[in-house]
Amino acid sequence: MTKKERFNKVFPILEQKFQVPITALNYETPYQLLIAVILSAQCTDVRVNIVTKELFKIVKGPKDLAEMDLKEIEKHIRSTGFYKNKAKNIQMCSRQLLEKYNGEVPNTMEELRGLAGVGRKTANVVLGDIWNIREGIVVDTHVKRLSNRIGFVKSDNPEIIEKELMKFIPKKHWFEYSHYLILHGRDKCIARKPKCEICEIKEYCKYYETNLKKNKEKS
DNA sequence: CTCCCGATAT
DNA sequence: ATATCAGGAG
């Protein structure tokens, strides 16, 4: 089975399962989404939402973080991990927005990448969720894990994975693909103990195939 | 490549 | 105890 054939089997199943993909992060404005995504690095979306629920009561726009004491920012976001870097980044990012973009969130990959704490993954999420722009495929830890397990790629490098995926996934599905894999990764294809037995796409998954063989050899 | 780093499931 | 969580910067 080629990668494209495998994709054509898997994608409709995930599409049926998750329907319209929506972000699990809570926010009211593009600026708040940007901050939430920066905070979500190596942290569960659930934890980010707990933090932003309080933070966004006092942070409505870039001015609020630009002027806030760094220690106070750290105190608010501490439980998301990497809190010193993240505090510095979201404050610097807010100041950059005020200086360069009149306080608005820019809508190009290049401009977003120039902001503190914003890498390719964060930029892709903001572009997709706010402006519905498909600049690329969001490759986070879930997309990386599932793409390897299913058999779409063999790599740990997010940029290589993104390039490989773009070869056989139609551009119109790029944004949905990431969301579906992230959702499915949280639901069934969990990192530590994947629920292969009840997985909807197991018959098209190399990881399940390998496990089946191992189990049959044992018995 | 290493470091950043707390919370949670196993 | 250890792996893992919507990664990015130096």
PDB file of C-alpha atoms (C1' of nucleotides) in Angstrom:
ATOM      1  CA  MET A   1       0.000   0.000   0.000  1.00  0.00           C
ATOM      2  CA  THR A   2       1.448   3.365  -0.999  1.00  0.00           C
ATOM      3  CA  LYS A   3       1.431   6.339   1.343  1.00  0.00           C
ATOM      4  CA  LYS A   4      -1.205   8.061  -0.750  1.00  0.00           C
ATOM      5  CA  GLU A   5      -3.430   4.986  -0.737  1.00  0.00           C
ATOM      6  CA  ARG A   6      -2.969   4.685   2.995  1.00  0.00           C
ATOM      7  CA  PHE A   7      -3.846   8.348   3.402  1.00  0.00           C
ATOM      8  CA  ASN A   8      -6.966   7.963   1.249  1.00  0.00           C
ATOM      9  CA  LYS A   9      -8.176   5.225   3.600  1.00  0.00           C
ATOM     10  CA  VAL A  10      -7.269   6.913   6.889  1.00  0.00           C
ATOM     11  CA  PHE A  11      -8.358  10.485   6.224  1.00  0.00           C
ATOM     12  CA  PRO A  12     -12.106   9.850   5.578  1.00  0.00           C
ATOM     13  CA  ILE A  13     -12.310   7.812   8.787  1.00  0.00           C
ATOM     14  CA  LEU A  14     -10.796  10.602  10.862  1.00  0.00           C
ATOM     15  CA  GLU A  15     -12.901  13.174   9.009  1.00  0.00           C
ATOM     16  CA  GLN A  16     -16.038  11.222   9.863  1.00  0.00           C
ATOM     17  CA  LYS A  17     -14.922  10.882  13.469  1.00  0.00           C
ATOM     18  CA  PHE A  18     -13.970  14.466  14.244  1.00  0.00           C
ATOM     19  CA  GLN A  19     -16.041  16.472  11.735  1.00  0.00           C
ATOM     20  CA  VAL A  20     -15.003  20.135  11.913  1.00  0.00           C
ATOM     21  CA  PRO A  21     -11.709  20.406  13.750  1.00  0.00           C
ATOM     22  CA  ILE A  22     -11.553  23.136  16.348  1.00  0.00           C
ATOM     23  CA  THR A  23      -8.762  24.246  18.604  1.00  0.00           C
ATOM     24  CA  ALA A  24      -8.849  22.993  22.156  1.00  0.00           C
ATOM     25  CA  LEU A  25      -7.216  26.218  23.332  1.00  0.00           C
ATOM     26  CA  ASN A  26      -9.534  28.877  24.716  1.00  0.00           C
ATOM     27  CA  TYR A  27      -9.230  32.468  23.476  1.00  0.00           C
ATOM     28  CA  GLU A  28     -11.248  35.520  22.501  1.00  0.00           C
ATOM     29  CA  THR A  29      -8.895  37.386  20.176  1.00  0.00           C
ATOM     30  CA  PRO A  30      -6.090  36.511  17.701  1.00  0.00           C
ATOM     31  CA  TYR A  31      -3.621  37.978  20.173  1.00  0.00           C
ATOM     32  CA  GLN A  32      -4.831  35.681  22.932  1.00  0.00           C
ATOM     33  CA  LEU A  33      -4.574  32.649  20.662  1.00  0.00           C
ATOM     34  CA  LEU A  34      -0.995  33.594  19.809  1.00  0.00           C
ATOM     35  CA  ILE A  35      -0.108  33.798  23.507  1.00  0.00           C
ATOM     36  CA  ALA A  36      -1.927  30.533  24.253  1.00  0.00           C
ATOM     37  CA  VAL A  37      -0.073  28.660  21.521  1.00  0.00           C
ATOM     38  CA  ILE A  38       3.297  29.963  22.742  1.00  0.00           C
ATOM     39  CA  LEU A  39       2.416  28.755  26.237  1.00  0.00           C
ATOM     40  CA  SER A  40       1.362  25.350  24.909  1.00  0.00           C
ATOM     41  CA  ALA A  41       4.919  24.262  24.088  1.00  0.00           C
ATOM     42  CA  GLN A  42       5.601  20.944  25.857  1.00  0.00           C
ATOM     43  CA  CYS A  43       2.430  21.370  27.884  1.00  0.00           C
ATOM     44  CA  THR A  44      -1.092  19.978  27.615  1.00  0.00           C
ATOM     45  CA  ASP A  45      -3.808  22.210  26.201  1.00  0.00           C
ATOM     46  CA  VAL A  46      -5.811  21.486  29.348  1.00  0.00           C
ATOM     47  CA  ARG A  47      -3.098  23.048  31.498  1.00  0.00           C
ATOM     48  CA  VAL A  48      -2.800  26.071  29.178  1.00  0.00           C
ATOM     49  CA  ASN A  49      -6.548  26.683  29.446  1.00  0.00           C
ATOM     50  CA  ILE A  50      -6.361  26.605  33.243  1.00  0.00           C
ATOM     51  CA  VAL A  51      -3.635  29.254  33.157  1.00  0.00           C
ATOM     52  CA  THR A  52      -5.177  31.463  30.466  1.00  0.00           C
ATOM     53  CA  LYS A  53      -8.568  31.422  32.167  1.00  0.00           C
ATOM     54  CA  GLU A  54      -7.065  33.665  34.852  1.00  0.00           C
ATOM     55  CA  LEU A  55      -4.413  35.374  32.713  1.00  0.00           C
ATOM     56  CA  PHE A  56      -6.828  36.562  30.027  1.00  0.00           C
ATOM     57  CA  LYS A  57      -8.960  38.276  32.643  1.00  0.00           C
ATOM     58  CA  ILE A  58      -6.209  40.882  32.916  1.00  0.00           C
ATOM     59  CA  VAL A  59      -4.527  40.402  29.528  1.00  0.00           C
ATOM     60  CA  LYS A  60      -6.721  41.526  26.643  1.00  0.00           C
ATOM     61  CA  GLY A  61      -4.077  42.939  24.308  1.00  0.00           C
ATOM     62  CA  PRO A  62      -0.301  43.261  23.819  1.00  0.00           C
ATOM     63  CA  LYS A  63      -0.121  46.400  25.939  1.00  0.00           C
ATOM     64  CA  ASP A  64      -1.089  44.452  29.066  1.00  0.00           C
ATOM     65  CA  LEU A  65       1.846  42.020  28.857  1.00  0.00           C
ATOM     66  CA  ALA A  66       4.265  44.626  27.494  1.00  0.00           C
ATOM     67  CA  GLU A  67       3.858  46.703  30.633  1.00  0.00           C
ATOM     68  CA  MET A  68       3.435  43.911  33.184  1.00  0.00           C
ATOM     69  CA  ASP A  69       6.244  43.069  35.619  1.00  0.00           C
ATOM     70  CA  LEU A  70       8.154  40.035  34.384  1.00  0.00           C
ATOM     71  CA  LYS A  71       7.901  38.342  37.777  1.00  0.00           C
ATOM     72  CA  GLU A  72       4.133  38.695  37.727  1.00  0.00           C
ATOM     73  CA  ILE A  73       3.954  37.111  34.270  1.00  0.00           C
ATOM     74  CA  GLU A  74       6.107  34.228  35.529  1.00  0.00           C
ATOM     75  CA  LYS A  75       3.816  33.751  38.501  1.00  0.00           C
ATOM     76  CA  HIS A  76       0.755  33.461  36.259  1.00  0.00           C
ATOM     77  CA  ILE A  77       2.208  30.987  33.768  1.00  0.00           C
ATOM     78  CA  ARG A  78       4.521  28.961  36.020  1.00  0.00           C
ATOM     79  CA  SER A  79       2.546  25.711  35.821  1.00  0.00           C
ATOM     80  CA  THR A  80       2.919  25.505  32.032  1.00  0.00           C
ATOM     81  CA  GLY A  81       6.621  24.720  32.420  1.00  0.00           C
ATOM     82  CA  PHE A  82       9.583  26.552  30.846  1.00  0.00           C
ATOM     83  CA  TYR A  83       8.018  29.526  32.545  1.00  0.00           C
ATOM     84  CA  LYS A  84      11.047  31.836  32.565  1.00  0.00           C
ATOM     85  CA  ASN A  85      11.577  31.527  28.826  1.00  0.00           C
ATOM     86  CA  LYS A  86       7.878  31.724  28.085  1.00  0.00           C
ATOM     87  CA  ALA A  87       7.378  34.810  30.278  1.00  0.00           C
ATOM     88  CA  LYS A  88      10.246  36.577  28.546  1.00  0.00           C
ATOM     89  CA  ASN A  89       8.984  35.507  25.132  1.00  0.00           C
ATOM     90  CA  ILE A  90       5.356  36.550  25.505  1.00  0.00           C
ATOM     91  CA  GLN A  91       6.415  39.928  26.896  1.00  0.00           C
ATOM     92  CA  MET A  92       8.956  40.531  24.126  1.00  0.00           C
ATOM     93  CA  CYS A  93       6.461  39.261  21.570  1.00  0.00           C
ATOM     94  CA  SER A  94       3.838  41.715  22.847  1.00  0.00           C
ATOM     95  CA  ARG A  95       6.300  44.607  22.645  1.00  0.00           C
ATOM     96  CA  GLN A  96       7.244  43.596  19.098  1.00  0.00           C
ATOM     97  CA  LEU A  97       3.570  43.573  18.113  1.00  0.00           C
ATOM     98  CA  LEU A  98       3.171  47.119  19.438  1.00  0.00           C
ATOM     99  CA  GLU A  99       6.339  48.430  17.793  1.00  0.00           C
ATOM    100  CA  LYS A 100       6.092  46.731  14.401  1.00  0.00           C
ATOM    101  CA  TYR A 101       2.469  45.869  13.792  1.00  0.00           C
ATOM    102  CA  ASN A 102       0.440  48.465  15.653  1.00  0.00           C
ATOM    103  CA  GLY A 103      -0.573  45.847  18.212  1.00  0.00           C
ATOM    104  CA  GLU A 104      -2.123  43.542  15.611  1.00  0.00           C
ATOM    105  CA  VAL A 105      -1.121  39.920  14.951  1.00  0.00           C
ATOM    106  CA  PRO A 106       0.544  39.693  11.495  1.00  0.00           C
ATOM    107  CA  ASN A 107      -0.752  37.190   8.943  1.00  0.00           C
ATOM    108  CA  THR A 108       2.351  35.911   7.195  1.00  0.00           C
ATOM    109  CA  MET A 109       4.721  33.113   8.131  1.00  0.00           C
ATOM    110  CA  GLU A 110       7.766  35.370   7.874  1.00  0.00           C
ATOM    111  CA  GLU A 111       6.368  38.099  10.116  1.00  0.00           C
ATOM    112  CA  LEU A 112       5.090  35.623  12.700  1.00  0.00           C
ATOM    113  CA  ARG A 113       8.417  33.783  12.808  1.00  0.00           C
ATOM    114  CA  GLY A 114      10.106  37.085  13.638  1.00  0.00           C
ATOM    115  CA  LEU A 115       8.213  37.274  16.935  1.00  0.00           C
ATOM    116  CA  ALA A 116       9.799  36.040  20.163  1.00  0.00           C
ATOM    117  CA  GLY A 117       8.794  32.481  21.024  1.00  0.00           C
ATOM    118  CA  VAL A 118       7.118  31.875  17.667  1.00  0.00           C
ATOM    119  CA  GLY A 119       8.521  29.023  15.575  1.00  0.00           C
ATOM    120  CA  ARG A 120       7.141  27.351  12.500  1.00  0.00           C
ATOM    121  CA  LYS A 121       4.681  25.206  14.408  1.00  0.00           C
ATOM    122  CA  THR A 122       3.155  28.108  16.357  1.00  0.00           C
ATOM    123  CA  ALA A 123       3.005  30.253  13.219  1.00  0.00           C
ATOM    124  CA  ASN A 124       1.172  27.518  11.306  1.00  0.00           C
ATOM    125  CA  VAL A 125      -1.414  27.170  14.054  1.00  0.00           C
ATOM    126  CA  VAL A 126      -2.082  30.923  14.166  1.00  0.00           C
ATOM    127  CA  LEU A 127      -2.267  31.215  10.368  1.00  0.00           C
ATOM    128  CA  GLY A 128      -4.687  28.308  10.148  1.00  0.00           C
ATOM    129  CA  ASP A 129      -6.914  29.051  13.112  1.00  0.00           C
ATOM    130  CA  ILE A 130      -7.204  32.818  12.614  1.00  0.00           C
ATOM    131  CA  TRP A 131      -6.983  33.363   8.866  1.00  0.00           C
ATOM    132  CA  ASN A 132      -7.608  29.907   7.470  1.00  0.00           C
ATOM    133  CA  ILE A 133      -4.295  30.165   5.622  1.00  0.00           C
ATOM    134  CA  ARG A 134      -2.616  26.849   4.752  1.00  0.00           C
ATOM    135  CA  GLU A 135       1.004  27.785   4.627  1.00  0.00           C
ATOM    136  CA  GLY A 136       2.086  24.313   5.673  1.00  0.00           C
ATOM    137  CA  ILE A 137       1.272  21.323   7.851  1.00  0.00           C
ATOM    138  CA  VAL A 138       1.432  21.739  11.608  1.00  0.00           C
ATOM    139  CA  VAL A 139       3.907  19.149  12.876  1.00  0.00           C
ATOM    140  CA  ASP A 140       3.763  18.914  16.632  1.00  0.00           C
ATOM    141  CA  THR A 141       4.590  15.971  18.863  1.00  0.00           C
ATOM    142  CA  HIS A 142       1.283  14.238  18.019  1.00  0.00           C
ATOM    143  CA  VAL A 143       1.581  14.632  14.253  1.00  0.00           C
ATOM    144  CA  LYS A 144       5.166  13.431  14.496  1.00  0.00           C
ATOM    145  CA  ARG A 145       4.244  10.330  16.504  1.00  0.00           C
ATOM    146  CA  LEU A 146       1.148   9.323  14.519  1.00  0.00           C
ATOM    147  CA  SER A 147       2.686   9.966  11.114  1.00  0.00           C
ATOM    148  CA  ASN A 148       5.529   7.617  12.041  1.00  0.00           C
ATOM    149  CA  ARG A 149       3.292   4.974  13.606  1.00  0.00           C
ATOM    150  CA  ILE A 150       0.782   4.857  10.757  1.00  0.00           C
ATOM    151  CA  GLY A 151       3.630   4.636   8.271  1.00  0.00           C
ATOM    152  CA  PHE A 152       3.463   7.981   6.502  1.00  0.00           C
ATOM    153  CA  VAL A 153       7.035   8.970   7.365  1.00  0.00           C
ATOM    154  CA  LYS A 154      10.175   7.692   9.051  1.00  0.00           C
ATOM    155  CA  SER A 155      11.729  10.718  10.700  1.00  0.00           C
ATOM    156  CA  ASP A 156      12.005  12.659  13.948  1.00  0.00           C
ATOM    157  CA  ASN A 157      12.692  15.956  12.202  1.00  0.00           C
ATOM    158  CA  PRO A 158       9.514  18.107  12.026  1.00  0.00           C
ATOM    159  CA  GLU A 159      10.606  19.954   8.870  1.00  0.00           C
ATOM    160  CA  ILE A 160      11.425  16.743   7.019  1.00  0.00           C
ATOM    161  CA  ILE A 161       8.119  15.221   8.163  1.00  0.00           C
ATOM    162  CA  GLU A 162       6.223  18.278   6.933  1.00  0.00           C
ATOM    163  CA  LYS A 163       7.942  18.104   3.526  1.00  0.00           C
ATOM    164  CA  GLU A 164       7.233  14.383   3.151  1.00  0.00           C
ATOM    165  CA  LEU A 165       3.571  14.748   4.136  1.00  0.00           C
ATOM    166  CA  MET A 166       3.064  17.592   1.676  1.00  0.00           C
ATOM    167  CA  LYS A 167       4.081  15.269  -1.162  1.00  0.00           C
ATOM    168  CA  PHE A 168       0.983  13.079  -0.960  1.00  0.00           C
ATOM    169  CA  ILE A 169      -1.564  15.073   1.052  1.00  0.00           C
ATOM    170  CA  PRO A 170      -3.758  17.473  -0.981  1.00  0.00           C
ATOM    171  CA  LYS A 171      -3.223  21.070   0.086  1.00  0.00           C
ATOM    172  CA  LYS A 172      -6.884  21.501   0.971  1.00  0.00           C
ATOM    173  CA  HIS A 173      -6.493  18.866   3.702  1.00  0.00           C
ATOM    174  CA  TRP A 174      -3.267  20.149   5.259  1.00  0.00           C
ATOM    175  CA  PHE A 175      -4.907  22.044   8.062  1.00  0.00           C
ATOM    176  CA  GLU A 176      -7.497  19.383   8.866  1.00  0.00           C
ATOM    177  CA  TYR A 177      -4.906  16.604   8.748  1.00  0.00           C
ATOM    178  CA  SER A 178      -2.929  18.135  11.625  1.00  0.00           C
ATOM    179  CA  HIS A 179      -6.006  18.685  13.746  1.00  0.00           C
ATOM    180  CA  TYR A 180      -7.330  15.182  13.146  1.00  0.00           C
ATOM    181  CA  LEU A 181      -4.027  13.554  14.054  1.00  0.00           C
ATOM    182  CA  ILE A 182      -3.707  15.696  17.162  1.00  0.00           C
ATOM    183  CA  LEU A 183      -7.239  14.784  18.237  1.00  0.00           C
ATOM    184  CA  HIS A 184      -6.769  11.103  17.397  1.00  0.00           C
ATOM    185  CA  GLY A 185      -3.424  11.172  19.197  1.00  0.00           C
ATOM    186  CA  ARG A 186      -5.115  12.330  22.364  1.00  0.00           C
ATOM    187  CA  ASP A 187      -8.033   9.956  21.962  1.00  0.00           C
ATOM    188  CA  LYS A 188      -6.591   6.578  20.864  1.00  0.00           C
ATOM    189  CA  CYS A 189      -3.005   6.848  19.651  1.00  0.00           C
ATOM    190  CA  ILE A 190      -1.580   7.942  22.992  1.00  0.00           C
ATOM    191  CA  ALA A 191       2.195   8.133  23.284  1.00  0.00           C
ATOM    192  CA  ARG A 192       2.762   5.752  26.184  1.00  0.00           C
ATOM    193  CA  LYS A 193       0.007   3.185  25.774  1.00  0.00           C
ATOM    194  CA  PRO A 194      -1.872   3.414  22.446  1.00  0.00           C
ATOM    195  CA  LYS A 195      -5.351   1.852  22.401  1.00  0.00           C
ATOM    196  CA  CYS A 196      -4.772  -0.124  19.213  1.00  0.00           C
ATOM    197  CA  GLU A 197      -7.525  -2.661  19.948  1.00  0.00           C
ATOM    198  CA  ILE A 198     -10.243  -0.022  19.684  1.00  0.00           C
ATOM    199  CA  CYS A 199      -8.557   2.236  17.115  1.00  0.00           C
ATOM    200  CA  GLU A 200     -10.676   3.198  14.109  1.00  0.00           C
ATOM    201  CA  ILE A 201      -7.756   3.150  11.668  1.00  0.00           C
ATOM    202  CA  LYS A 202      -5.823   0.127  12.969  1.00  0.00           C
ATOM    203  CA  GLU A 203      -6.218  -1.879   9.774  1.00  0.00           C
ATOM    204  CA  TYR A 204      -4.317   0.820   7.865  1.00  0.00           C
ATOM    205  CA  CYS A 205      -1.618   1.307  10.526  1.00  0.00           C
ATOM    206  CA  LYS A 206       1.889  -0.116  10.320  1.00  0.00           C
ATOM    207  CA  TYR A 207       2.365   0.120  14.061  1.00  0.00           C
ATOM    208  CA  TYR A 208      -0.679  -2.090  14.652  1.00  0.00           C
ATOM    209  CA  GLU A 209       0.461  -4.443  11.902  1.00  0.00           C
ATOM    210  CA  THR A 210       3.816  -4.893  13.638  1.00  0.00           C
ATOM    211  CA  ASN A 211       2.189  -5.486  17.006  1.00  0.00           C
ATOM    212  CA  LEU A 212      -0.182  -8.060  15.518  1.00  0.00           C
ATOM    213  CA  LYS A 213       2.712 -10.021  14.061  1.00  0.00           C
ATOM    214  CA  LYS A 214       4.512  -9.959  17.388  1.00  0.00           C
ATOM    215  CA  ASN A 215       1.444 -11.196  19.220  1.00  0.00           C
ATOM    216  CA  LYS A 216       0.854 -14.009  16.742  1.00  0.00           C
ATOM    217  CA  GLU A 217       4.468 -15.105  16.989  1.00  0.00           C
ATOM    218  CA  LYS A 218       4.139 -15.274  20.759  1.00  0.00           C
ATOM    219  CA  SER A 219       0.979 -17.388  20.705  1.00  0.00           C
TER     220      SER A 219
ATOM    221  C1'  DC B   1      22.965  19.364  19.949  1.00  0.00           C
ATOM    222  C1'  DT B   2      21.437  21.204  24.741  1.00  0.00           C
ATOM    223  C1'  DC B   3      18.643  23.742  27.696  1.00  0.00           C
ATOM    224  C1'  DC B   4      14.385  25.355  29.360  1.00  0.00           C
ATOM    225  C1'  DC B   5      10.858  22.981  33.477  1.00  0.00           C
ATOM    226  C1'  DG B   6       6.062  22.051  35.960  1.00  0.00           C
ATOM    227  C1'  DA B   7       2.195  18.686  35.968  1.00  0.00           C
ATOM    228  C1'  DT B   8       0.399  14.293  35.040  1.00  0.00           C
ATOM    229  C1'  DA B   9      -0.185   9.272  33.730  1.00  0.00           C
ATOM    230  C1'  DT B  10       1.885   4.902  34.053  1.00  0.00           C
TER     231       DT B  10
ATOM    232  C1'  DA C   1      11.082   6.622  38.866  1.00  0.00           C
ATOM    233  C1'  DT C   2      10.202   7.819  34.216  1.00  0.00           C
ATOM    234  C1'  DA C   3       8.038   9.282  29.930  1.00  0.00           C
ATOM    235  C1'  DT C   4       5.415  12.780  28.000  1.00  0.00           C
ATOM    236  C1'  DC C   5       2.855  17.058  27.100  1.00  0.00           C
ATOM    237  C1'  DA C   6      -0.369  21.562  20.496  1.00  0.00           C
ATOM    238  C1'  DG C   7       8.337  23.797  20.826  1.00  0.00           C
ATOM    239  C1'  DG C   8      11.700  27.423  20.499  1.00  0.00           C
ATOM    240  C1'  DA C   9      16.186  29.653  21.251  1.00  0.00           C
ATOM    241  C1'  DG C  10      21.149  29.610  21.629  1.00  0.00           C
TER     242       DG C  10
END
